[in-house]
């Protein structure tokens, strides 16, 4: 995809004052000042809470972002899937935790190959058969964590007895090295209200503690307890059960988090990432058409909202695969070619539609970062 | 992306009996028998109606599909955006119509470069300024069509007077060659009921005819009248205003079209394309978790529906970015590693999430086709 003409054109713009306004749209555009402030803020919070920070790369899919997170104090990254981890590893990221269980011999072999090639590779398992598959594929020691379901029901062992059964299956594999536990509560992250969120996390952490106790009674030495997200950081820090947190969205933010976390320390991150679009048709009396639609955003979250001041009161709606409909601002003319920036509804599946992210400093394009793991859900 | 380990593994499977069941998931899997039947059916319908067939590549983004469509009788393809056209052109497709207006000098220059390099390049304009920009960038003759809004309000001239103004702006540019008109009614395609759909198309075509009359009175020679989609084919053929049709979804189908077009000749295409997933966690008593979620499907249409018989009664819902939740079938055990195929809700933005499409014949993987224009919305 690197030979696409619009990317060649964009590369010719790097460093030119005013070049932000010329980036070919639709485009994912990152304001580095706001992004760096977000990274520093989360790193400082983790440090002051005594928590290791392992941001989730499923949000950004880019080694350029992962590297900056690690330069700002992160100890490594999380990856949701093997293919995401493979893309990060190929781009030079050496410390990776795969946060989803895998199934089948072919995937176990790919995990084993990653473990053999990386300085620090870790992966979760949630079933004795998963441990057996991984052990059979291992070329050398593989660090594994037991994935514990904190009530979301997506992955993880379902109770303490299952946790102990998986621990024994891991211990039976000479090449598997048990290092700890993961418990991610995706269902806690977007609860509105800091107190309600903290109460849900407290219940979850009490349950997790009971699982940890059962594992220790079975002989497990628990080095790492990883979990948590952008929304639950304050509660995770207060509970003191986790040793490591996995936030993903904080470098960028989105409408989903903005609305759930308003007036709340967990929400005090800036909207650093926008989707830039261009008005391509302006013939209708009531609205104009921009070049970002169903393929420019994910549609599972709230609707994108225009950030460009002229359009601050203009409602957006999807207008098919490739276009969006934006209400005309009252009393102002709009011309073909005008640019409109949007805050996306849900950042992770939106960024997963883009091959690159454009880094800007003020009004200048300064870098074009590949999203090496885009689409890498396998 | 071609060096991803799961793709290398998939390539090693090509031609092996039973290899369909080993394709790394989530994956877009095309049943060639059903696909070829769909191509033949649409080609026969177009031929018998005397309509030129120019399928829309925004649905598939793949030159391998475009080439098969042209071998089955299509005269070329449509592309929604310049970057999509650039990717198709780079992959050897020589006859392309860009169906969205563009704005700005940089995009006009890219269109001019495409026109200079292709055997048959065409693009729509819907504003006098668009004609002026394109004329200024032209390196030689560029074929242009006037985009007419048939009532959807997305792009296109708003009335006959605007159409004539754009025609005059085209005529004023020595390098622009006016060849006809486009009128695409996206809002007609999914109207439920063949009669209701036909009535809406008839009203639209009556309006289009009035615009064509005004253009002819202004001196326009109208060679091409292009429009129409998978849903409106029967009505388009009956009305006789269009000379060329632009269907996109018919090679694959999806739940959106399936539900709108049931019991109707426009819907008589097979579901040839599925999203294949794998059960990666099965610890919960009520459901299992598959490896396809918000990044494996587009979420604007109906929910994906499981086609694998064992799960035919199992409701699917999204379970975060990377996972889906599928109800357990009554009275049957489900194991990690079982595979589940889904019909996607809306095919175009779903396929736009995938780098490749896996072509299968029966249970055998026979080809891995790149989606060269995936993500090419610029």
XYZ file of C-alpha atoms in Angstrom:
756
model
C 0.000 0.000 0.000
C 3.034 2.280 0.412
C 3.159 3.073 -3.275
C -0.289 4.666 -3.314
C -0.087 8.023 -5.105
C -1.792 9.961 -2.310
C 0.850 8.713 0.128
C 3.657 9.775 -2.181
C 2.027 13.197 -2.397
C 1.642 13.346 1.381
C 5.308 12.489 1.890
C 6.215 15.479 -0.283
C 4.367 17.725 2.195
C 6.339 16.743 5.317
C 7.817 19.742 7.082
C 6.024 22.379 5.008
C 4.230 25.008 7.127
C 0.484 24.716 6.546
C 0.791 21.179 5.202
C -1.747 19.789 7.674
C -4.474 21.340 5.524
C -3.217 19.446 2.461
C -3.179 15.896 3.881
C -5.253 13.719 1.512
C -8.571 12.886 3.150
C -10.119 10.924 4.751
C -7.141 10.692 7.092
C -6.296 9.871 10.704
C -4.428 12.935 11.984
C -2.610 12.992 15.327
C -1.790 16.236 17.136
C 1.587 15.408 18.699
C 1.372 18.074 21.417
C -1.886 16.667 22.768
C -0.710 13.068 22.288
C 2.534 13.660 24.173
C 0.629 15.323 27.011
C -1.623 12.238 27.193
C 1.365 9.863 27.274
C 3.062 11.890 30.020
C -0.122 12.062 32.067
C -0.744 8.296 32.017
C 2.939 7.510 32.666
C 2.915 9.823 35.703
C -0.308 8.283 37.035
C 1.083 4.746 36.689
C 4.371 5.717 38.309
C 2.699 7.408 41.253
C 0.394 4.388 41.729
C 3.303 1.943 41.538
C 1.721 0.163 38.549
C 3.608 -1.130 35.547
C 2.208 0.354 32.334
C 1.674 -1.938 29.323
C -0.536 -0.026 26.855
C -2.749 -1.927 24.452
C -1.691 -1.705 20.825
C -5.115 -2.827 19.585
C -6.051 0.859 19.824
C -3.313 2.178 17.547
C -1.776 -0.754 15.595
C 1.382 1.295 15.093
C 4.955 0.644 16.203
C 5.627 4.394 16.064
C 3.039 4.892 18.812
C 4.206 1.834 20.766
C 7.793 3.073 20.689
C 6.781 6.504 22.003
C 4.739 4.846 24.760
C 7.762 2.803 25.801
C 10.019 5.877 25.676
C 7.495 7.502 28.029
C 7.843 4.676 30.543
C 5.759 1.715 29.364
C 7.367 -1.706 29.923
C 5.952 -3.225 26.729
C 2.675 -3.500 24.868
C -0.401 -5.678 24.787
C -1.651 -7.178 21.513
C -5.155 -8.575 21.064
C -4.277 -11.172 18.461
C -1.238 -13.099 17.214
C -1.136 -11.281 13.880
C -1.069 -7.963 15.731
C 1.825 -9.262 17.838
C 3.627 -10.532 14.740
C 3.318 -7.118 13.102
C 4.598 -5.339 16.222
C 7.464 -7.836 16.569
C 8.420 -7.397 12.909
C 8.534 -3.636 13.535
C 10.967 -4.085 16.427
C 8.780 -4.104 19.539
C 10.380 -6.681 21.834
C 8.053 -6.930 24.857
C 4.561 -8.187 24.000
C 1.666 -9.740 25.917
C -1.057 -11.393 23.781
C -4.256 -10.723 25.717
C -6.654 -13.181 23.984
C -6.544 -16.969 24.203
C -5.830 -18.800 20.952
C -7.115 -22.134 19.667
C -5.588 -24.771 17.417
C -2.176 -26.173 16.538
C -1.408 -23.663 13.766
C -1.890 -20.699 16.094
C 0.069 -22.400 18.876
C 2.961 -22.812 16.440
C 2.829 -19.125 15.531
C 2.839 -18.206 19.241
C 5.825 -20.493 19.792
C 7.682 -18.833 16.931
C 7.007 -15.412 18.460
C 8.228 -16.605 21.862
C 11.413 -17.934 20.291
C 12.124 -14.647 18.530
C 11.260 -12.018 21.144
C 13.061 -10.815 24.238
C 9.864 -10.919 26.307
C 6.788 -12.673 24.902
C 3.764 -13.570 27.039
C 0.383 -15.034 26.208
C -2.786 -15.894 28.114
C -4.557 -19.270 28.244
C -8.022 -20.000 29.605
C -8.403 -23.774 29.094
C -6.282 -26.870 29.837
C -6.372 -27.783 26.115
C -4.914 -24.362 25.270
C -2.007 -25.039 27.615
C -1.485 -28.481 26.059
C -1.499 -27.069 22.502
C 0.986 -24.366 23.448
C 3.225 -26.784 25.305
C 3.267 -29.157 22.339
C 4.261 -26.352 19.964
C 6.878 -24.728 22.206
C 10.440 -24.503 20.854
C 11.686 -23.285 24.259
C 10.253 -21.624 27.365
C 7.009 -19.651 26.852
C 5.695 -17.301 29.548
C 1.980 -17.790 30.132
C -0.692 -16.120 32.233
C -4.095 -17.478 33.170
C -6.893 -15.339 31.767
C -9.593 -14.849 34.431
C -13.107 -13.751 33.479
C -13.981 -10.807 35.717
C -17.676 -11.011 34.827
C -17.704 -9.870 31.211
C -17.930 -13.468 29.996
C -15.808 -12.938 26.902
C -12.717 -15.013 27.633
C -11.058 -16.372 30.741
C -11.613 -19.108 33.262
C -15.076 -19.035 34.733
C -14.256 -19.750 38.397
C -11.417 -20.584 40.780
C -11.647 -24.342 40.157
C -11.175 -23.787 36.421
C -8.237 -21.486 37.185
C -6.570 -24.210 39.228
C -7.214 -26.781 36.474
C -5.542 -24.507 33.914
C -2.651 -23.861 36.317
C -2.071 -27.616 36.631
C -2.221 -28.034 32.853
C 0.410 -25.308 32.508
C 2.592 -26.873 35.210
C 2.418 -30.197 33.343
C 4.092 -28.654 30.276
C 7.882 -28.475 30.714
C 8.213 -25.531 28.324
C 5.452 -23.365 29.767
C 6.438 -20.921 32.484
C 3.505 -19.651 34.562
C 4.068 -15.996 35.442
C 0.697 -14.674 36.592
C -2.875 -13.755 35.860
C -4.845 -11.423 33.578
C -8.270 -10.068 34.442
C -9.604 -7.419 32.036
C -12.995 -5.904 32.712
C -14.062 -4.355 29.440
C -17.552 -3.920 30.878
C -16.203 -1.619 33.613
C -14.406 0.847 31.351
C -17.355 2.918 30.131
C -19.543 3.002 33.258
C -20.589 6.643 33.663
C -19.628 8.190 37.003
C -16.354 7.656 38.836
C -18.047 6.194 41.928
C -20.182 3.685 40.056
C -17.163 2.602 38.049
C -15.024 2.265 41.203
C -17.701 0.137 42.895
C -17.898 -2.269 39.926
C -14.117 -2.550 39.812
C -13.996 -3.180 43.582
C -16.410 -6.105 43.226
C -14.376 -7.471 40.343
C -11.093 -7.155 42.212
C -12.563 -8.889 45.285
C -13.499 -11.813 43.056
C -10.078 -11.772 41.390
C -8.422 -11.865 44.833
C -10.366 -15.010 45.690
C -9.110 -16.644 42.474
C -5.548 -15.586 43.279
C -5.881 -17.133 46.738
C -7.057 -20.435 45.242
C -4.169 -20.407 42.785
C -1.633 -19.723 45.539
C -3.134 -22.554 47.583
C -2.530 -24.796 44.547
C 1.117 -23.770 44.547
C 1.110 -20.911 42.013
C 3.671 -18.144 42.385
C 1.924 -15.109 41.000
C 4.359 -12.545 39.646
C 2.101 -10.460 37.415
C -1.539 -9.420 37.792
C -2.450 -7.492 34.641
C -5.686 -5.833 33.545
C -7.416 -2.485 33.559
C -8.129 0.097 30.904
C -8.313 3.819 30.302
C -11.625 4.107 32.163
C -10.778 2.101 35.273
C -7.330 3.443 36.076
C -8.222 5.376 39.230
C -10.192 2.442 40.632
C -7.483 -0.058 39.687
C -4.887 2.069 41.467
C -7.093 2.364 44.562
C -7.802 -1.383 44.759
C -4.149 -2.403 44.627
C -4.786 -5.908 43.232
C -3.288 -5.332 39.765
C 0.462 -4.978 39.318
C 0.189 -3.867 35.690
C -2.367 -1.893 33.648
C -3.311 -2.207 29.963
C -4.970 1.057 28.872
C -5.459 1.530 25.152
C -7.471 4.629 24.283
C -5.808 7.281 26.487
C -3.307 8.483 23.846
C -6.173 9.479 21.532
C -9.605 9.480 23.232
C -12.946 9.249 21.475
C -16.588 10.222 22.002
C -17.364 6.948 23.778
C -14.845 7.605 26.531
C -15.350 11.371 26.516
C -19.020 10.946 27.380
C -18.574 8.214 29.998
C -15.639 9.818 31.798
C -16.535 13.482 31.842
C -15.654 15.448 35.015
C -13.542 12.541 36.148
C -9.743 12.080 36.467
C -9.889 9.023 34.194
C -11.252 11.225 31.417
C -8.695 14.013 31.674
C -7.040 13.209 28.358
C -7.136 15.385 25.272
C -8.766 14.481 21.943
C -5.450 14.196 20.064
C -6.660 12.133 17.101
C -9.124 13.384 14.509
C -10.450 12.064 11.231
C -9.904 14.790 8.637
C -12.359 15.028 5.746
C -13.079 17.341 2.806
C -16.354 18.751 1.469
C -16.686 17.211 -2.001
C -20.208 18.345 -2.904
C -22.137 21.405 -1.759
C -25.153 21.572 -4.043
C -27.857 20.766 -1.513
C -29.517 23.678 0.343
C -29.563 21.947 3.744
C -26.305 20.003 3.956
C -22.923 19.381 2.381
C -21.246 16.058 1.636
C -17.829 15.139 3.040
C -15.580 12.312 1.852
C -15.758 10.239 5.054
C -18.517 7.650 5.546
C -18.931 4.052 6.668
C -15.391 3.197 5.528
C -13.813 6.167 7.335
C -15.255 5.504 10.795
C -16.412 2.583 12.867
C -20.153 2.828 13.423
C -20.534 0.927 16.691
C -19.998 3.985 18.907
C -21.665 7.395 18.989
C -21.752 9.365 15.728
C -18.621 11.314 14.801
C -18.806 14.963 15.863
C -17.311 17.856 13.899
C -14.502 19.672 15.749
C -13.824 22.346 13.117
C -15.368 25.440 14.770
C -17.432 26.543 11.779
C -19.270 23.200 11.895
C -19.510 22.869 15.677
C -23.328 22.940 15.542
C -23.560 20.780 12.399
C -24.925 17.272 12.829
C -23.118 14.527 10.928
C -24.681 11.332 9.647
C -23.375 8.506 7.504
C -24.193 8.915 3.830
C -23.184 5.527 2.455
C -19.841 3.771 2.280
C -17.714 6.696 1.226
C -19.506 9.875 2.276
C -20.961 11.746 5.199
C -23.738 14.302 5.361
C -23.017 17.419 7.402
C -25.684 20.027 8.126
C -24.871 23.478 6.748
C -23.898 25.957 9.455
C -26.508 28.705 9.770
C -25.700 31.916 7.948
C -22.373 30.761 6.498
C -21.510 29.646 2.983
C -19.623 26.364 2.527
C -17.514 25.667 -0.540
C -16.269 22.448 -2.136
C -12.801 21.739 -0.801
C -13.333 22.999 2.761
C -11.926 20.675 5.406
C -13.762 19.313 8.415
C -12.148 17.398 11.307
C -14.167 14.899 13.349
C -13.774 13.229 16.726
C -14.517 9.548 16.058
C -17.102 7.664 18.101
C -14.919 4.649 18.956
C -11.217 4.948 18.325
C -10.001 1.318 18.038
C -12.120 0.006 15.150
C -11.908 3.430 13.462
C -8.095 3.476 13.369
C -8.159 -0.151 12.188
C -9.525 1.172 8.873
C -6.399 3.270 8.129
C -3.007 2.300 6.701
C -1.203 5.303 8.173
C -1.500 7.990 10.805
C -0.401 11.548 10.008
C 1.515 13.182 12.854
C 1.165 16.970 12.968
C 2.783 19.658 15.098
C 0.530 22.706 14.942
C -0.349 23.189 11.264
C 2.601 21.181 9.932
C 2.719 17.525 8.896
C 5.885 16.115 10.480
C 5.675 12.311 10.060
C 3.596 9.610 8.377
C 3.492 6.534 10.606
C 2.421 3.155 9.202
C -0.210 1.218 11.163
C 1.641 -2.057 10.638
C -0.937 -4.120 12.503
C -4.031 -2.686 10.807
C -6.420 -5.489 9.966
C -4.243 -7.983 11.826
C -7.062 -9.760 13.682
C -5.923 -13.296 12.807
C 1.138 -6.813 4.637
C 2.019 -9.716 2.354
C 4.746 -10.971 4.656
C 2.352 -11.642 7.535
C 2.998 -15.137 8.914
C -0.648 -16.195 8.720
C -0.669 -15.392 4.995
C 2.491 -17.405 4.420
C 0.840 -20.300 6.246
C -2.347 -19.870 4.189
C -0.379 -19.938 0.949
C 1.057 -23.299 1.978
C -2.505 -24.671 2.123
C -3.497 -23.856 -1.467
C -4.757 -26.887 -3.327
C -4.888 -29.222 -0.324
C -8.222 -31.028 0.050
C -9.915 -29.846 3.264
C -7.791 -26.696 3.422
C -10.823 -24.410 3.646
C -11.151 -25.458 7.300
C -7.574 -24.344 8.009
C -7.752 -20.779 6.654
C -6.576 -18.447 9.455
C -9.569 -16.597 10.874
C -11.211 -14.134 10.833
C -11.202 -14.363 7.042
C -13.290 -13.357 4.027
C -13.959 -16.611 2.170
C -15.494 -16.729 -1.317
C -17.227 -19.823 -2.669
C -16.257 -19.705 -6.345
C -19.148 -21.864 -7.561
C -21.736 -19.503 -6.067
C -19.760 -16.425 -7.120
C -19.460 -17.569 -10.736
C -23.197 -18.326 -10.827
C -23.868 -14.775 -9.589
C -21.579 -13.257 -12.249
C -23.215 -15.280 -15.006
C -26.696 -14.378 -13.824
C -26.059 -10.624 -13.781
C -24.213 -10.723 -17.114
C -27.142 -12.556 -18.697
C -29.665 -10.100 -17.246
C -27.689 -7.111 -18.536
C -27.266 -8.655 -21.970
C -30.930 -9.483 -22.301
C -31.876 -5.939 -21.214
C -29.405 -4.361 -23.634
C -27.574 -2.640 -20.781
C -23.827 -2.248 -20.521
C -22.547 -3.723 -17.248
C -19.953 -1.774 -15.232
C -19.836 -3.342 -11.739
C -18.786 -1.239 -8.778
C -15.424 -2.175 -7.294
C -16.190 -0.375 -4.019
C -17.866 -3.651 -2.994
C -14.847 -5.895 -3.511
C -11.696 -3.723 -3.840
C -9.981 -6.548 -5.704
C -8.588 -6.701 -9.230
C -9.046 -10.496 -9.198
C -12.802 -9.956 -8.848
C -12.847 -7.100 -11.359
C -10.997 -9.210 -13.918
C -13.477 -12.077 -13.526
C -16.376 -9.628 -13.883
C -14.893 -8.314 -17.132
C -14.251 -11.838 -18.419
C -17.956 -12.480 -17.735
C -18.983 -9.539 -19.920
C -18.530 -6.314 -17.951
C -17.153 -3.366 -19.973
C -15.114 -1.959 -17.062
C -15.531 -1.077 -13.398
C -16.712 1.793 -11.261
C -14.542 3.154 -8.437
C -15.887 5.323 -5.630
C -12.695 7.255 -4.991
C -9.479 8.185 -6.785
C -7.312 5.994 -4.554
C -9.538 3.022 -5.355
C -9.153 3.798 -9.069
C -5.380 4.180 -8.665
C -5.159 0.770 -6.990
C -7.279 -0.875 -9.704
C -5.232 0.827 -12.432
C -1.960 -0.296 -10.822
C -3.337 -3.855 -10.841
C -4.026 -3.692 -14.572
C -7.695 -2.722 -14.836
C -7.871 -0.392 -17.845
C -11.499 0.832 -17.959
C -12.559 2.834 -14.903
C -15.332 5.301 -14.062
C -14.855 7.314 -10.834
C -18.386 7.740 -9.499
C -17.830 10.491 -6.878
C -16.961 14.118 -7.580
C -13.578 15.284 -6.313
C -12.494 18.666 -4.932
C -9.183 20.511 -5.016
C -6.149 20.884 -7.267
C -4.218 17.939 -5.797
C -7.042 15.493 -6.525
C -7.611 16.977 -9.986
C -3.941 16.329 -10.739
C -4.266 12.712 -9.612
C -7.340 12.296 -11.837
C -5.440 13.788 -14.762
C -2.570 11.353 -14.190
C -5.014 8.438 -14.209
C -6.615 9.697 -17.421
C -3.208 9.961 -19.047
C -2.276 6.399 -18.094
C -5.460 4.437 -18.740
C -7.099 3.186 -21.926
C -10.543 4.373 -20.774
C -10.806 6.661 -17.736
C -13.988 8.554 -16.862
C -14.962 10.740 -13.917
C -18.049 12.623 -12.778
C -18.318 16.318 -11.908
C -21.198 18.085 -10.188
C -20.071 21.721 -10.043
C -18.606 24.241 -12.528
C -15.578 24.679 -10.243
C -14.932 20.928 -10.414
C -14.860 21.135 -14.211
C -12.487 24.103 -14.050
C -10.118 22.319 -11.647
C -10.072 19.201 -13.809
C -9.579 21.190 -17.006
C -6.662 23.067 -15.453
C -4.966 19.824 -14.392
C -5.578 17.884 -17.617
C -2.521 16.571 -19.480
C -4.716 15.519 -22.407
C -8.372 14.675 -23.060
C -10.387 13.560 -19.995
C -13.833 11.966 -20.379
C -16.334 13.466 -17.953
C -19.937 12.806 -16.999
C -22.298 15.095 -15.135
C -23.409 13.598 -11.835
C -27.159 14.152 -11.372
C -28.766 13.888 -7.933
C -31.740 11.568 -8.282
C -33.170 12.600 -4.913
C -30.709 11.064 -2.488
C -28.985 14.412 -2.019
C -25.483 12.982 -1.637
C -23.716 14.258 -4.722
C -24.779 15.539 -8.117
C -26.347 18.603 -9.609
C -29.523 19.630 -7.853
C -31.670 20.546 -10.885
C -31.646 20.904 -14.655
C -30.347 24.496 -14.551
C -27.325 23.372 -12.517
C -26.778 20.509 -14.959
C -26.678 22.941 -17.851
C -24.280 25.220 -15.951
C -21.918 22.307 -15.367
C -22.239 21.255 -19.006
C -21.175 24.742 -20.101
C -18.257 24.705 -17.678
C -17.136 21.365 -19.153
C -17.543 22.643 -22.700
C -15.361 25.646 -21.821
C -12.408 23.357 -21.005
C -10.571 22.278 -24.174
C -9.306 19.053 -22.559
C -12.596 17.883 -21.076
C -14.736 15.624 -23.240
C -18.376 15.410 -22.128
C -19.668 11.855 -22.651
C -22.851 11.603 -20.610
C -24.619 11.569 -17.284
C -24.592 9.529 -14.058
C -27.620 9.216 -11.784
C -27.228 6.738 -8.937
C -30.123 6.251 -6.546
C -28.623 4.616 -3.492
C -31.875 5.274 -1.659
C -33.782 3.063 -4.123
C -31.618 -0.042 -3.771
C -32.939 -1.415 -0.478
C -36.640 -0.548 -0.740
C -38.502 -3.720 0.259
C -40.896 -5.039 -2.376
C -40.261 -5.140 -6.114
C -43.261 -2.925 -6.933
C -42.428 -0.197 -4.437
C -38.829 -0.201 -5.634
C -39.919 -0.023 -9.278
C -42.239 2.909 -8.545
C -39.475 4.900 -6.847
C -37.094 4.183 -9.727
C -39.767 5.235 -12.248
C -40.165 8.617 -10.529
C -36.395 9.048 -10.469
C -35.994 8.122 -14.129
C -38.780 10.544 -15.121
C -36.868 13.321 -13.379
C -33.593 12.194 -14.979
C -35.246 12.274 -18.391
C -36.237 15.905 -17.820
C -32.616 16.759 -16.987
C -31.405 14.915 -20.103
C -33.878 16.929 -22.207
C -32.570 20.197 -20.770
C -28.996 19.123 -21.451
C -29.812 18.158 -25.041
C -31.517 21.526 -25.532
C -28.267 23.130 -24.359
C -26.389 21.212 -27.036
C -25.188 18.175 -25.094
C -24.672 14.907 -26.948
C -25.408 12.258 -24.367
C -23.611 9.008 -25.093
C -23.754 7.318 -21.687
C -26.430 7.290 -19.001
C -25.052 5.301 -16.075
C -26.499 4.398 -12.693
C -28.393 1.635 -10.940
C -27.418 -0.993 -8.421
C -28.018 -4.589 -7.441
C -31.459 -3.775 -6.016
C -32.846 -1.680 -8.859
C -31.786 -3.764 -11.860
C -35.234 -5.004 -12.888
C -36.724 -1.508 -12.629
C -33.772 0.071 -14.448
C -34.164 -2.402 -17.282
C -37.910 -1.739 -17.476
C -37.531 2.053 -17.544
C -35.009 2.097 -20.385
C -33.422 5.443 -19.453
C -30.035 4.075 -18.374
C -27.579 2.721 -20.944
C -25.234 1.268 -18.315
C -25.662 -0.230 -14.830
C -23.298 -0.151 -11.828
C -24.260 -2.990 -9.457
C -21.796 -3.775 -6.680
C -23.090 -6.338 -4.223
C -24.502 -9.022 -6.552
C -21.316 -11.159 -6.678
C -21.456 -11.661 -2.903
C -24.781 -10.591 -1.329
C -25.320 -9.710 2.334
C -28.099 -9.648 4.921
C -29.078 -6.077 3.998
C -29.913 -7.016 0.417
C -31.147 -10.490 1.285
C -33.857 -9.025 3.518
C -34.913 -6.208 1.197
C -34.990 -8.272 -1.986
C -36.481 -11.561 -0.865
C -38.920 -13.273 -3.271
C -37.812 -10.886 -5.985
C -35.702 -11.398 -9.167
C -33.267 -8.697 -8.002
C -32.483 -10.800 -4.946
C -31.892 -14.097 -6.731
C -28.166 -14.169 -6.027
C -26.410 -16.623 -3.745
C -24.553 -15.759 -0.537
C -21.102 -16.570 -1.935
C -18.997 -14.635 0.584
C -18.769 -15.526 4.261
C -16.690 -14.331 7.167
C -15.061 -17.398 8.711
C -14.322 -17.353 12.444
C -13.076 -19.753 15.120
C -14.331 -20.431 18.651
C -11.461 -19.298 20.888
C -13.113 -19.605 24.309
C -15.909 -21.893 25.444
C -15.959 -21.554 29.225
C -19.288 -19.793 29.619
C -22.418 -21.910 30.080
C -24.628 -19.823 27.787
C -22.395 -18.769 24.903
C -19.031 -19.244 23.215
C -16.631 -16.579 21.977
C -15.479 -16.403 18.349
C -12.523 -14.407 17.002
C -14.561 -11.983 14.885
C -15.896 -8.740 16.380
C -16.088 -5.040 15.536
C -12.921 -5.269 13.419
C -14.148 -8.299 11.455
C -17.486 -6.860 10.314
C -19.014 -3.501 9.553
C -21.680 -2.713 12.102
C -23.956 -0.382 10.107
C -26.116 -3.168 8.691
C -28.016 -6.024 10.354
C -26.062 -8.289 12.696
C -24.028 -11.084 11.117
C -25.878 -14.385 11.041
C -24.232 -17.790 11.479
C -24.477 -20.028 8.397
C -22.735 -23.082 9.854
C -25.686 -25.466 10.387
C -24.875 -26.353 13.997
C -25.195 -22.665 14.907
C -28.158 -21.814 12.683
C -30.307 -20.917 15.703
C -27.463 -19.185 17.590
C -27.707 -15.413 17.939
C -24.482 -13.478 17.413
C -23.592 -10.189 19.017
C -20.459 -8.070 18.999
C -18.213 -8.708 21.974
C -15.709 -5.877 21.638
C -13.163 -5.086 18.956
C -11.848 -8.561 18.355
C -14.523 -11.013 19.473
C -18.102 -12.070 18.991
C -20.495 -13.800 21.334
C -22.460 -16.712 19.897
C -25.235 -18.452 21.823
C -24.585 -22.124 22.485
C -26.733 -24.426 20.352
C -29.199 -26.341 22.508
C -28.145 -29.847 23.421
C -24.782 -29.777 21.633
C -21.293 -29.363 23.029
C -19.001 -26.758 21.460
C -15.222 -27.004 21.656
C -12.447 -24.442 21.304
C -11.259 -24.494 17.714
C -14.641 -25.122 16.045
C -15.242 -22.920 13.016
C -18.302 -20.766 12.377
C -19.088 -18.988 9.084
C -21.199 -15.832 9.048
C -23.149 -13.912 6.422
C -22.133 -10.274 6.972
C -24.727 -7.542 7.452
C -23.355 -5.111 4.850
C -20.784 -6.433 2.445
C -18.917 -3.305 1.229
C -17.598 -1.862 4.504
C -17.041 -5.412 5.820
C -14.749 -6.434 2.951
C -12.957 -3.088 3.285
C -11.526 -4.413 6.579
C -9.672 -7.325 4.886
C -6.353 -7.439 3.056
C -7.191 -10.586 1.118
C -10.085 -12.772 0.037
C -9.734 -16.561 0.140
C -11.227 -18.270 -2.921
C -12.475 -21.794 -2.254
C -13.863 -24.535 -4.490
C -15.834 -26.881 -2.278
C -13.635 -27.565 0.752
C -10.365 -26.581 -0.925
C -8.568 -23.230 -0.839
C -7.586 -22.490 -4.431
C -6.416 -18.844 -4.478
C -5.648 -15.924 -2.166
C -6.631 -12.677 -3.860
C -5.311 -9.343 -2.579
C -7.869 -6.572 -2.020
C -5.548 -3.972 -3.520
C -7.960 -1.096 -2.970
C -8.823 -1.889 0.649
C -8.866 1.309 2.679
C -8.398 3.373 -0.485
C -11.011 6.029 0.313
C -8.759 9.022 -0.468
